[in-house]
């Protein structure tokens, strides 16, 4: 069953691990650089080192006062006196630094994020910078690369389609947006198939869905059918040990299989495809299939009945119509440059 809500833990383990390493390194660098500046100041202004030593001892003094018994002065007054001593030391430290040409915070770590000090968390809540980093790493990890920047719902241009097919494409766009909004809900459509000729926007809408879901915290993997089959073949038939990289096709929340039908068809690829589709259906995980096959009948001719029955029975299908919008755009650009 898919998640209804998303959080930091909803990102893949690999993504979270890389982002944690990134934050750990940022924080470590800021602290090390602060220590270098502190050492510099200690050499030039020894009085600052003496004050820092005194400040470090105030915490121990507070603890010691709390343990003392029989003192006629109330504990609150003794603690406040120590706090006042601390404030005076801080003020003196700032004055000495200023006289030496330094800012009061010169020796403090310079974190990139002032809200979380590069920890990624404000209290127990994830900081905005952590969410952005998780999204950025998820973009890189998805397999979509630069397509995520170039292809979105906002720049899917319906006007590029001929008038006779525009209403159908408007309907597909609306339904795809709804799919991206509803993904993760209990009763949503989890699997869809885009079919139709080349250059009709199937990959564009698949990418738009991927971006939306990654931004919501879902684990998305995109790959072509050809690459997926090559990955499984290499893992299965290689004469040397190769790292297992096929787990992602089963574990991700949404798998986008692009260009189905481009892979070399044999018993192994058919068995592999069936295993992927069936395993994901049993696990209640979402899948988008994009294919240049023109119809379900064409799919029946290319694949065995087990695969077709899974798609027909469990996928909502959308047939893309019109002219190749990439060629249409290219022609318009050429005409506009004349």
Short mmCIF file of C-alpha atoms in Angstrom, two decimals, residues 129-294:
data_model
loop_
_atom_site.label_atom_id
_atom_site.label_comp_id
_atom_site.label_asym_id
_atom_site.label_seq_id
_atom_site.Cartn_x
_atom_site.Cartn_y
_atom_site.Cartn_z
CA UNK A 129 17.47 23.26 3.11
CA UNK A 130 17.29 19.52 3.88
CA UNK A 131 14.12 19.07 1.82
CA UNK A 132 15.72 20.96 -1.09
CA UNK A 133 18.83 18.79 -0.87
CA UNK A 134 16.75 15.60 -0.80
CA UNK A 135 14.83 16.75 -3.87
CA UNK A 136 18.01 17.72 -5.71
CA UNK A 137 19.61 14.35 -5.00
CA UNK A 138 16.39 12.57 -5.95
CA UNK A 139 16.42 14.40 -9.28
CA UNK A 140 19.95 13.14 -9.92
CA UNK A 141 19.06 9.65 -8.70
CA UNK A 142 15.88 9.32 -10.77
CA UNK A 143 17.60 8.79 -14.11
CA UNK A 144 15.78 11.73 -15.69
CA UNK A 145 18.69 14.17 -15.63
CA UNK A 146 18.12 17.47 -17.44
CA UNK A 147 14.64 16.40 -18.58
CA UNK A 148 13.33 17.37 -15.14
CA UNK A 149 14.29 20.98 -15.81
CA UNK A 150 12.99 21.00 -19.39
CA UNK A 151 9.74 19.03 -19.14
CA UNK A 152 6.94 19.88 -16.72
CA UNK A 153 3.19 20.28 -16.66
CA UNK A 154 3.63 24.05 -16.97
CA UNK A 155 5.43 23.90 -20.32
CA UNK A 156 3.37 21.12 -21.90
CA UNK A 157 2.04 23.14 -24.85
CA UNK A 158 -1.38 21.94 -26.01
CA UNK A 159 -1.34 24.47 -28.87
CA UNK A 160 1.32 22.41 -30.65
CA UNK A 161 -1.25 19.69 -31.34
CA UNK A 162 -3.59 19.81 -34.36
CA UNK A 163 -7.06 21.06 -33.50
CA UNK A 164 -8.66 17.67 -34.19
CA UNK A 165 -6.52 15.98 -31.50
CA UNK A 166 -6.27 18.87 -29.05
CA UNK A 167 -9.30 17.92 -26.94
CA UNK A 168 -7.98 14.41 -26.47
CA UNK A 169 -4.56 15.72 -25.42
CA UNK A 170 -6.18 18.22 -23.04
CA UNK A 171 -8.03 15.30 -21.45
CA UNK A 172 -4.81 13.26 -21.12
CA UNK A 173 -3.00 16.25 -19.60
CA UNK A 174 -5.81 16.77 -17.08
CA UNK A 175 -5.90 13.09 -16.14
CA UNK A 176 -2.12 12.93 -15.79
CA UNK A 177 -2.09 15.98 -13.51
CA UNK A 178 -4.78 14.34 -11.40
CA UNK A 179 -2.71 11.15 -11.23
CA UNK A 180 0.25 13.13 -9.90
CA UNK A 181 -1.97 14.89 -7.34
CA UNK A 182 -3.68 11.72 -6.12
CA UNK A 183 -0.64 9.43 -6.10
CA UNK A 184 -0.30 7.80 -2.71
CA UNK A 185 -3.99 7.94 -1.84
CA UNK A 186 -5.76 4.72 -0.98
CA UNK A 187 -8.07 4.57 -4.00
CA UNK A 188 -5.98 6.29 -6.66
CA UNK A 189 -5.00 4.87 -10.05
CA UNK A 190 -1.50 3.52 -9.50
CA UNK A 191 -0.61 2.36 -13.01
CA UNK A 192 -0.99 4.05 -16.36
CA UNK A 193 0.21 3.40 -19.89
CA UNK A 194 0.90 6.00 -22.56
CA UNK A 195 0.88 4.65 -26.10
CA UNK A 196 1.13 6.22 -29.54
CA UNK A 197 3.62 7.45 -32.12
CA UNK A 198 6.95 9.15 -31.47
CA UNK A 199 7.16 12.79 -30.50
CA UNK A 200 3.64 13.08 -29.10
CA UNK A 201 4.59 14.04 -25.53
CA UNK A 202 4.57 10.71 -23.72
CA UNK A 203 8.01 11.17 -22.17
CA UNK A 204 7.25 14.82 -21.41
CA UNK A 205 4.20 13.93 -19.32
CA UNK A 206 6.01 11.02 -17.66
CA UNK A 207 8.77 13.43 -16.64
CA UNK A 208 6.23 15.97 -15.38
CA UNK A 209 4.68 13.30 -13.14
CA UNK A 210 8.13 12.27 -11.90
CA UNK A 211 9.07 15.83 -10.93
CA UNK A 212 5.80 16.36 -9.10
CA UNK A 213 6.18 13.14 -7.12
CA UNK A 214 9.86 13.70 -6.31
CA UNK A 215 8.94 17.15 -4.97
CA UNK A 216 6.32 15.43 -2.79
CA UNK A 217 8.97 13.06 -1.41
CA UNK A 218 8.28 9.90 -3.40
CA UNK A 219 11.05 7.63 -4.67
CA UNK A 220 10.90 7.72 -8.48
CA UNK A 221 13.00 5.76 -10.97
CA UNK A 222 12.96 6.39 -14.72
CA UNK A 223 14.63 4.18 -17.30
CA UNK A 224 14.10 2.95 -20.82
CA UNK A 225 12.95 -0.61 -21.36
CA UNK A 226 16.17 -1.25 -23.26
CA UNK A 227 18.38 -0.10 -20.37
CA UNK A 228 16.32 -2.02 -17.83
CA UNK A 229 16.71 -5.27 -19.75
CA UNK A 230 20.44 -4.68 -20.27
CA UNK A 231 20.83 -4.15 -16.52
CA UNK A 232 19.08 -7.41 -15.70
CA UNK A 233 21.02 -9.28 -18.42
CA UNK A 234 24.35 -7.98 -17.13
CA UNK A 235 23.45 -8.97 -13.59
CA UNK A 236 22.23 -12.42 -14.66
CA UNK A 237 24.77 -13.45 -17.29
CA UNK A 238 27.98 -11.57 -16.49
CA UNK A 239 31.00 -13.84 -15.97
CA UNK A 240 32.35 -11.49 -13.34
CA UNK A 241 30.71 -10.23 -10.16
CA UNK A 242 28.74 -7.06 -10.82
CA UNK A 243 26.98 -4.92 -8.20
CA UNK A 244 23.26 -5.53 -7.88
CA UNK A 245 21.49 -2.45 -9.22
CA UNK A 246 18.12 -3.92 -10.16
CA UNK A 247 16.56 -3.63 -6.70
CA UNK A 248 15.53 -0.05 -7.45
CA UNK A 249 13.09 -1.25 -10.13
CA UNK A 250 11.16 -3.13 -7.45
CA UNK A 251 11.60 -0.80 -4.48
CA UNK A 252 10.76 2.63 -5.92
CA UNK A 253 7.33 4.15 -5.33
CA UNK A 254 6.95 4.95 -9.02
CA UNK A 255 8.77 3.20 -11.86
CA UNK A 256 8.64 4.83 -15.29
CA UNK A 257 9.41 2.39 -18.10
CA UNK A 258 9.99 4.47 -21.21
CA UNK A 259 10.01 3.29 -24.81
CA UNK A 260 8.62 -0.18 -24.14
CA UNK A 261 9.02 -2.21 -27.32
CA UNK A 262 12.51 -0.91 -28.13
CA UNK A 263 14.18 -3.75 -26.19
CA UNK A 264 15.33 -6.94 -27.90
CA UNK A 265 12.49 -9.42 -27.38
CA UNK A 266 13.28 -12.93 -26.17
CA UNK A 267 12.14 -15.30 -23.45
CA UNK A 268 14.45 -13.68 -20.88
CA UNK A 269 13.27 -10.11 -21.51
CA UNK A 270 9.63 -11.18 -21.51
CA UNK A 271 10.08 -13.07 -18.24
CA UNK A 272 11.92 -10.11 -16.73
CA UNK A 273 9.25 -7.62 -17.78
CA UNK A 274 6.49 -9.84 -16.40
CA UNK A 275 8.39 -10.21 -13.12
CA UNK A 276 8.77 -6.44 -12.78
CA UNK A 277 5.13 -5.68 -13.56
CA UNK A 278 3.71 -8.51 -11.47
CA UNK A 279 5.96 -7.86 -8.46
CA UNK A 280 5.07 -4.19 -8.44
CA UNK A 281 1.36 -4.94 -8.76
CA UNK A 282 1.54 -7.35 -5.82
CA UNK A 283 3.40 -4.72 -3.78
CA UNK A 284 0.82 -2.06 -4.72
CA UNK A 285 3.49 0.19 -6.24
CA UNK A 286 2.87 2.56 -9.13
CA UNK A 287 4.20 2.12 -12.67
CA UNK A 288 4.00 4.26 -15.80
CA UNK A 289 4.64 2.54 -19.13
CA UNK A 290 5.34 4.59 -22.23
CA UNK A 291 5.42 2.85 -25.60
CA UNK A 292 5.44 3.72 -29.29
CA UNK A 293 3.19 0.74 -29.96
CA UNK A 294 0.03 2.08 -31.54
#
